[in-house]
C-alpha positions as a LaTeX table, in Angstrom:
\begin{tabular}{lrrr}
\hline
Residue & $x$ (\AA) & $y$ (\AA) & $z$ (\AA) \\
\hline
Unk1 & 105.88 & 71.51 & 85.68 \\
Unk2 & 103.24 & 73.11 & 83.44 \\
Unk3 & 101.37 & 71.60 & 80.98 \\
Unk4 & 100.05 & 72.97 & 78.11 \\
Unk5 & 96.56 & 71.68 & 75.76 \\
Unk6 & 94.99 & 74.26 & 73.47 \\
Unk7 & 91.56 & 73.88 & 71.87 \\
Unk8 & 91.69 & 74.92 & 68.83 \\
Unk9 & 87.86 & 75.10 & 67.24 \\
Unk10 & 85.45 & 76.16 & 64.14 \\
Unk11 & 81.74 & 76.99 & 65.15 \\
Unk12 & 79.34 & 78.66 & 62.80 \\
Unk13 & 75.71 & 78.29 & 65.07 \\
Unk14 & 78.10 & 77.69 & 68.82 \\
Unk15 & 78.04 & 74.36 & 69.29 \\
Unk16 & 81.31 & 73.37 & 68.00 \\
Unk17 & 82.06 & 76.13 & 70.85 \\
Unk18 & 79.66 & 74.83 & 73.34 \\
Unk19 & 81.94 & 71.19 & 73.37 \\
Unk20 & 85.03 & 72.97 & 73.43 \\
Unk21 & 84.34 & 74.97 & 76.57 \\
Unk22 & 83.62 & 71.85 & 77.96 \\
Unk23 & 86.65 & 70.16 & 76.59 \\
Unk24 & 88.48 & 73.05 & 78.66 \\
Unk25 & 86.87 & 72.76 & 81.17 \\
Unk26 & 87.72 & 68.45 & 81.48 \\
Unk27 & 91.42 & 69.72 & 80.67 \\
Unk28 & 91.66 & 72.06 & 83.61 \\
Unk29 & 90.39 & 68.86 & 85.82 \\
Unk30 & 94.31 & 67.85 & 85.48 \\
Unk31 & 96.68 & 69.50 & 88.21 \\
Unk32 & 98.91 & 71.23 & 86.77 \\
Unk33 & 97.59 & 71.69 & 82.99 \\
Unk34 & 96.26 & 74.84 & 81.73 \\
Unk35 & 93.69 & 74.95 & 78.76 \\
Unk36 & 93.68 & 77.92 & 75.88 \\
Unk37 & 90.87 & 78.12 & 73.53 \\
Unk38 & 91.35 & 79.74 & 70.20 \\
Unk39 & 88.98 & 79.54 & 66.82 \\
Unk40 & 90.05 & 79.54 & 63.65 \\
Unk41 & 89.78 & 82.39 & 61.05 \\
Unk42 & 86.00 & 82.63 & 59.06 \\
Unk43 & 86.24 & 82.12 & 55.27 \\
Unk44 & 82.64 & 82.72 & 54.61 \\
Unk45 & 81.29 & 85.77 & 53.69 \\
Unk46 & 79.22 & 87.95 & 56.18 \\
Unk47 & 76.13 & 88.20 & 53.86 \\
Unk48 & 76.50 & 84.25 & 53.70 \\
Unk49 & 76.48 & 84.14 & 57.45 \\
Unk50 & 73.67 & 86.72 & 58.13 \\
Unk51 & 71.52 & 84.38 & 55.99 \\
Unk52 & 72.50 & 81.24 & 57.66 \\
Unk53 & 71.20 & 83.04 & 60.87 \\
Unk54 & 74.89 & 82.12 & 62.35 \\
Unk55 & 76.30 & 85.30 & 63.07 \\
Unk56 & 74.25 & 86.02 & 65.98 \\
Unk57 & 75.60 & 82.96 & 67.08 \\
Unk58 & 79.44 & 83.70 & 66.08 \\
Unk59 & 78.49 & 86.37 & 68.30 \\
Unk60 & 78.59 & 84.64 & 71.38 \\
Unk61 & 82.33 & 83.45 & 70.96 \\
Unk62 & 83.72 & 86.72 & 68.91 \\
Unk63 & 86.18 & 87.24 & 72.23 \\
Unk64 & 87.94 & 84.36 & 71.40 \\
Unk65 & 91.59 & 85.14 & 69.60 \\
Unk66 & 92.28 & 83.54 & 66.19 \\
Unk67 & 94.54 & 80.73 & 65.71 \\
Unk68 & 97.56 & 81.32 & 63.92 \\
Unk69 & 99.93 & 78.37 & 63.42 \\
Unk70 & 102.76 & 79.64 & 65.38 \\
Unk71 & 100.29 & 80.35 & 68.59 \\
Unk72 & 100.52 & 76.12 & 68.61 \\
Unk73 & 104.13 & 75.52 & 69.21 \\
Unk74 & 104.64 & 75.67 & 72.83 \\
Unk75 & 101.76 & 73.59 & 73.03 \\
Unk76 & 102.07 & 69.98 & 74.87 \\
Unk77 & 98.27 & 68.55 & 73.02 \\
Unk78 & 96.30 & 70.23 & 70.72 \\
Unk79 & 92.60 & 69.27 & 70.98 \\
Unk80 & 91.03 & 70.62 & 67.56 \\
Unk81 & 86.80 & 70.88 & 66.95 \\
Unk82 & 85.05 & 71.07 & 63.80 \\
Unk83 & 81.84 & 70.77 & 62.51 \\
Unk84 & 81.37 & 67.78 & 59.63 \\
Unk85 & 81.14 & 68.89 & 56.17 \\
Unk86 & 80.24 & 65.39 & 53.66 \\
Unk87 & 82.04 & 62.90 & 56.28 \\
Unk88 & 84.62 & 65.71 & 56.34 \\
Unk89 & 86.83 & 68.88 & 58.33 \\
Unk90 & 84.95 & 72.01 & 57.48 \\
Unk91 & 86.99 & 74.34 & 54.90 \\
Unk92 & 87.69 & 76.77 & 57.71 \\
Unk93 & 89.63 & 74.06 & 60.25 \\
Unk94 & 91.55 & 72.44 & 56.45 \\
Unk95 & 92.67 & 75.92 & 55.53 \\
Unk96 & 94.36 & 76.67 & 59.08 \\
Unk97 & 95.82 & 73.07 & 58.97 \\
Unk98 & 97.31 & 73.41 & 55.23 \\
Unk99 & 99.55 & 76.46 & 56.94 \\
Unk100 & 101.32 & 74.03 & 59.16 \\
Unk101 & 103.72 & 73.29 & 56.27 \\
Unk102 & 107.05 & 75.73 & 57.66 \\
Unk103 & 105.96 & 73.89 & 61.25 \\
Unk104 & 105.91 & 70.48 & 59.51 \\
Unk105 & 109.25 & 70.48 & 58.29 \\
Unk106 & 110.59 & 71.26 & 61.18 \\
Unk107 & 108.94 & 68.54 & 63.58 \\
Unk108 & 107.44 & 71.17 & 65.21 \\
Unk109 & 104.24 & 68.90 & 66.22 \\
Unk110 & 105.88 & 65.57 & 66.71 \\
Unk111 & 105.78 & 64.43 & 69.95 \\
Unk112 & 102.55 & 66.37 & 71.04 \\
Unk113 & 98.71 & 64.87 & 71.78 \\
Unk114 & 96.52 & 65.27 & 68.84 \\
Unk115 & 92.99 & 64.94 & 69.56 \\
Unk116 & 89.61 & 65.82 & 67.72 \\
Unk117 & 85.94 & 66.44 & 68.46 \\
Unk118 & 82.71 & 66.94 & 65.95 \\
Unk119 & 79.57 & 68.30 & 64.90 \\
Unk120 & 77.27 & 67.16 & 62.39 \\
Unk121 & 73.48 & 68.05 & 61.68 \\
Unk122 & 72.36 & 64.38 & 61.72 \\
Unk123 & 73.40 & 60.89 & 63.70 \\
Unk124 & 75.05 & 59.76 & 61.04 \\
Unk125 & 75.95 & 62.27 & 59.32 \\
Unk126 & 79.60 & 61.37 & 58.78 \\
Unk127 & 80.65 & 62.03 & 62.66 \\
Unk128 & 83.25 & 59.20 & 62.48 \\
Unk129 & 84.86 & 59.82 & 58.95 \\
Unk130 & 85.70 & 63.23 & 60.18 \\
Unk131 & 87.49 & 62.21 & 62.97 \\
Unk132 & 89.25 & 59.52 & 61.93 \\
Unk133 & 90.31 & 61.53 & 58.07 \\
Unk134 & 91.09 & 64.17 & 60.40 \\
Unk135 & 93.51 & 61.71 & 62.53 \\
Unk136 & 95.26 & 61.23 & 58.99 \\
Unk137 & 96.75 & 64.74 & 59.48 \\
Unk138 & 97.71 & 64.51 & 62.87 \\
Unk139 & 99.46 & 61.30 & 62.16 \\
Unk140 & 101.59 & 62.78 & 59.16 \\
Unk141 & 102.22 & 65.89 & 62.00 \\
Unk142 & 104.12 & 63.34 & 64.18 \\
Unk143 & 101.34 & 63.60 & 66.52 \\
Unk144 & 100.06 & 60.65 & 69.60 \\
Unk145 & 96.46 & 60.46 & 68.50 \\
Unk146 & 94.18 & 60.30 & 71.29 \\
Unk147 & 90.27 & 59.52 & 71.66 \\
Unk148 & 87.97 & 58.26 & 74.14 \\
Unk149 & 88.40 & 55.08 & 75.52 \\
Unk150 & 85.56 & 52.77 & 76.66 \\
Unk151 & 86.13 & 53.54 & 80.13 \\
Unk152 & 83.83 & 56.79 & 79.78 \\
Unk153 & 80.32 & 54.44 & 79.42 \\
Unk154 & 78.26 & 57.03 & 78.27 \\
Unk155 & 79.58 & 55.87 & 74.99 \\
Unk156 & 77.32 & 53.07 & 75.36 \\
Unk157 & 74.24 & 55.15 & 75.60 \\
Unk158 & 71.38 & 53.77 & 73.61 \\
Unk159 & 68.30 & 55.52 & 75.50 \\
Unk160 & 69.01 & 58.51 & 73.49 \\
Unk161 & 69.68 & 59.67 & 70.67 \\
Unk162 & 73.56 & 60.69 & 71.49 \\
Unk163 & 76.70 & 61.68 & 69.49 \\
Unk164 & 80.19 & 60.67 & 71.15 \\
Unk165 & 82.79 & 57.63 & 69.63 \\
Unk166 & 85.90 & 56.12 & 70.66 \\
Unk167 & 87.38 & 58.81 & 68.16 \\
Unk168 & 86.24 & 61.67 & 69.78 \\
Unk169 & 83.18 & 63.42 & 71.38 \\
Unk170 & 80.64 & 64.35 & 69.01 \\
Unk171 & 77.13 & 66.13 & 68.73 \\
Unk172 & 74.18 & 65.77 & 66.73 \\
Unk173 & 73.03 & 69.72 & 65.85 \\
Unk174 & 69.48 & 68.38 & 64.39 \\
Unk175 & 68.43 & 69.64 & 60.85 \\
Unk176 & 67.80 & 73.29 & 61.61 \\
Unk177 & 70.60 & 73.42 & 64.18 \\
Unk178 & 68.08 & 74.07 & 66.78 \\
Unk179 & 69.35 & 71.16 & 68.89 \\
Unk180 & 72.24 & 72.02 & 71.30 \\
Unk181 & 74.82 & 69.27 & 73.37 \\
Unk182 & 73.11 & 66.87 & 75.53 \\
Unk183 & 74.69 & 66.44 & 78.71 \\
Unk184 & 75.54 & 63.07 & 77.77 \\
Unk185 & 77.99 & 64.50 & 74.80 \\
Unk186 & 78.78 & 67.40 & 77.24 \\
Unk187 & 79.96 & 64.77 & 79.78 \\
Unk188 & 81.87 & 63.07 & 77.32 \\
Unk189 & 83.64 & 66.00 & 75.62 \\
Unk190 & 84.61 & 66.90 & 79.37 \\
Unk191 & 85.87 & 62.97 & 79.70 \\
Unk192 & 88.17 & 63.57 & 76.11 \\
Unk193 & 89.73 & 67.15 & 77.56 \\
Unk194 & 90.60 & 65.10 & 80.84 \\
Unk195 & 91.89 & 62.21 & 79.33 \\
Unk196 & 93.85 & 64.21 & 77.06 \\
Unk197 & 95.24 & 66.04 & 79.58 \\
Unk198 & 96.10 & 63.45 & 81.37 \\
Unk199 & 98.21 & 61.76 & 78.84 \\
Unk200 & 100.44 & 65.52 & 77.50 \\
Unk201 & 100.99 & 65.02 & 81.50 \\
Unk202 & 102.38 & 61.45 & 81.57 \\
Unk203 & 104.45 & 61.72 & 78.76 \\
Unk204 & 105.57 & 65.20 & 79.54 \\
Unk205 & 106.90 & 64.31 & 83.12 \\
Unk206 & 108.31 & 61.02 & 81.14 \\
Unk207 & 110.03 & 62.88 & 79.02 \\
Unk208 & 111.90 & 65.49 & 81.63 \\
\hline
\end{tabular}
């Protein structure tokens, strides 16, 4: 039995990317479950980019395929990243969603493991409201919404300045961007892939 979890990401300075390597990396922890990575399409303009410094960073990733809606169906979980815009999904990550519409009406999502992880430039800088606003769609997709239960105790980190919620790992890019994933929201991205992995398992060898 094969399982099936794709991570389906925007990153605009990599490290939106950096967590969802390591997301893949917690999924492929589970016998038996492979892990596929795919970005969503850019809707900013390359001058735009150059002068936000970020395409030497989009760089990095640019081997990555693009998502297109159909690429999700044989899918058993969907993990999906995005950075925060205002306590919000980026426009990037709501644009691909909006085209699940045909998929929608067909139940073409119900059933599978919806799970989200986050960026944003400050601590609290609206980590949480774009997770759970984001678990709105997955709920009207049919979706199990999963996060990350209490059991991974780096959640209760205070030493540090850390991202990571029981709604999904997050990470805290710093005003410039210059800061990248501490190991301690590393660790816990790896914990959500593996625990989401776990579950499209469980309720896939349930459902045979």
């Amino acid at each position: 039995m094969s399982v099936n979890v794709k991570i389906v990401f925007y990153s605009m300075c990599g490290h939106i990317h950096a967590m969802a390597e390591t997301v893949a990396e917690g999924v492929r922890e589970v016998s038996g479950v492979e892990a596929g990575l795919l970005q969503v399409p850019e809707l900013v303009p390359e001058d735009v980019l150059k002068q936000a410094g970020a395409d030497k960073a989009r760089a990095a990733f640019s081997h990555i395929p693009e998502a297109k809606p159909d690429d999700l169906v044989d899918s058993d979980a969907i993990i999906f990243g995005t950075p925060t815009r205002y306590g919000n999904m980026c426009g990037q990550m709501r644009n691909f969603v909006d085209q699940f519409g045909p998929l929608w009406m067909k139940g073409a999502f119900e059933g599978k493991v919806g799970s989200v992880f986050a960026s944003s430039n400050t601590q609290h800088g609206g980590q949480e409201t774009t997770l759970t606003s984001f678990h709105t769609t997955l709920f009207h997709l049919g979706m199990i919404v999963a996060g990350v239960p209490y059991s991974e105790a780096r959640l209760m980190a205070t030493d540090e300045i850390t991202g990571g919620t029981p709604y999904g790992a997050t990470t805290v890019a710093g005003g410039d961007g210059s800061r990248q994933p501490s190991e301690n929201e590393l660790a816990i991205a790896r914990f959500q892939g593996r625990h989401v992995a776990e579950i499209a398992s469980a309720l896939k060898r349930g459902w045979q």
